[in-house]
Amino acid sequence: MTRISSVEGRILYNSRASKTIEVDVYSDNKFLGRVCAPSGASVGRHEVAGFPDGGPTQSLRILKENSAKFVGLESSDLEGIHDTLNEIDGTDNYSVIGGALAFAVTIAATESASRAAGVPLFKMLSSKSSFRFPRPLGNILGGGAHAGPGTPDIQEILVCDIGSKNIEDVIDTNLSIHKELRDILEKEDPDFTNGRGDEGGWAPRLDNQRALELSAKACENLGFTLGEEVSLGVDFAASTQWDEQKKKYVYDREGFENSSGEQIDFVADIIEKFKLIYAEDTVHEEAFGDMAELTARFPKTLVTGDDLTVTSRNILRKAIDAKSCNAAILKVNQAGSLFDAMEFAKEAASNNIKLVTSHRSGESTDSQIAHIGIATDSKMLKVGIVGGERVAKLNELLRLSGHGLICGMAEV
Ligand code: 2PG
Ligand code: MG
């Protein structure tokens, strides 16, 4: 049995140069688990609090005051560690300790346990005997909350190799499309600076339609047929556009507004025209009925909840009852602790909801989410394509490929 011997934290920076917390958990004084928490820019209303009032420094202070409470716990006892965090916090949304602290402590403890057991983290999190790689889904073009003025209102245009049979080829395809798109953007606009958004997708001065057309062209130029070897996806992040007063989606940059019905048509046109395999947060986070309409209409597309379901088991149940989505994003820090996120994953699995484990726009260079994606049987791993903090996750998949423990790619 491996027991936690120390827990320590420190303040570091994430990829957006915002302060965050990193936690070290040691088991038996020698097995280190180290995790640095990410954070989002388009944050769902019902996500747990990332940090308490007082920010990361306050989370760190609380950790210092309470670290002795973790010493002696079994490092693989995810539920026990989760319960201890909840006793310290005493709220239902981690507003006292911060979800980032719950994220870092629970994943670091599990990583420490996996080191002690001499098994990869994904095996520590799942009792299954066979595993598949989730298909990396990467951001090729950024807008909305992830990029500056002039870029599209929609937040992310994504690409996913849906045909290749091994992880090396999938990553290579996604990368080649990202590169091809740069060449296309340079031809479209000689003044294009090669600027990129928060997640490494290009950030050109384009409207939504043109951005989608050029993304499709990047795939076709390389000889791919959309919907066959590769597919495009979109994170509409539609809560960003939703104006509660006007009851309309306001597309500030392009200069138009959509009623709820028009938004459904807008999304449906894009899914059809660009043969999207993936459509995330197509409507705002409370519009369970409108999401259900799109889910019913596009059974072959992963109509995915992110801000809609916020890695909350209870909210996912509501979405399942309303048939609002056929896929859901899993972001551990939306839930706070890894224990809660794994409960969410179980609920999804038993209701035929496809999981997509995801990064945040403000990331660390850690790679544990690659393991969490494998352990939860995620169909896709949304982690970006370029930028050190994105490539770190892809490189971890490549390392794991060398171990031979994972057979093949998930089918989407
Ligand atoms: C999203 C994410 C990640 P953020 O909306 O899906 O792509 O962005 O971390 O800003 O919420
Ligand atoms: Mg999203």
Coordinates of N, CA and C and ligand atoms in Angstrom, one line a residue, residues 42 155-156 235 237 280-281 306-307 329 331 382, ligand 2:
S42 N -13.4 30.8 -22.2 CA -14.9 30.8 -22.4 C -15.4 29.8 -21.3
Q155 N -15.6 30.3 -32.2 CA -14.3 30.2 -31.4 C -13.3 29.3 -32.0
E156 N -13.7 28.2 -32.6 CA -12.7 27.2 -33.0 C -13.1 26.5 -34.3
D235 N -16.2 24.5 -32.6 CA -16.7 24.8 -31.3 C -17.3 26.2 -31.5
A237 N -19.1 27.7 -29.3 CA -19.0 28.4 -28.0 C -20.1 29.5 -28.0
E280 N -19.7 21.6 -31.4 CA -19.7 21.8 -29.9 C -20.5 23.1 -29.5
D281 N -21.2 23.1 -28.5 CA -21.9 24.2 -27.9 C -22.5 25.1 -29.1
D306 N -20.4 21.3 -24.0 CA -19.2 21.7 -23.2 C -19.7 22.7 -22.1
D307 N -19.9 23.9 -22.5 CA -20.6 24.8 -21.5 C -21.9 24.3 -21.1
I329 N -18.0 17.0 -23.7 CA -16.6 17.3 -23.3 C -16.4 16.9 -21.9
K331 N -13.7 18.0 -19.1 CA -12.6 18.8 -18.7 C -12.6 18.7 -17.2
K382 N -9.3 16.5 -27.4 CA -9.2 17.9 -28.0 C -8.1 18.6 -27.3
Ligands
MG2 MG -16.0 24.6 -25.9

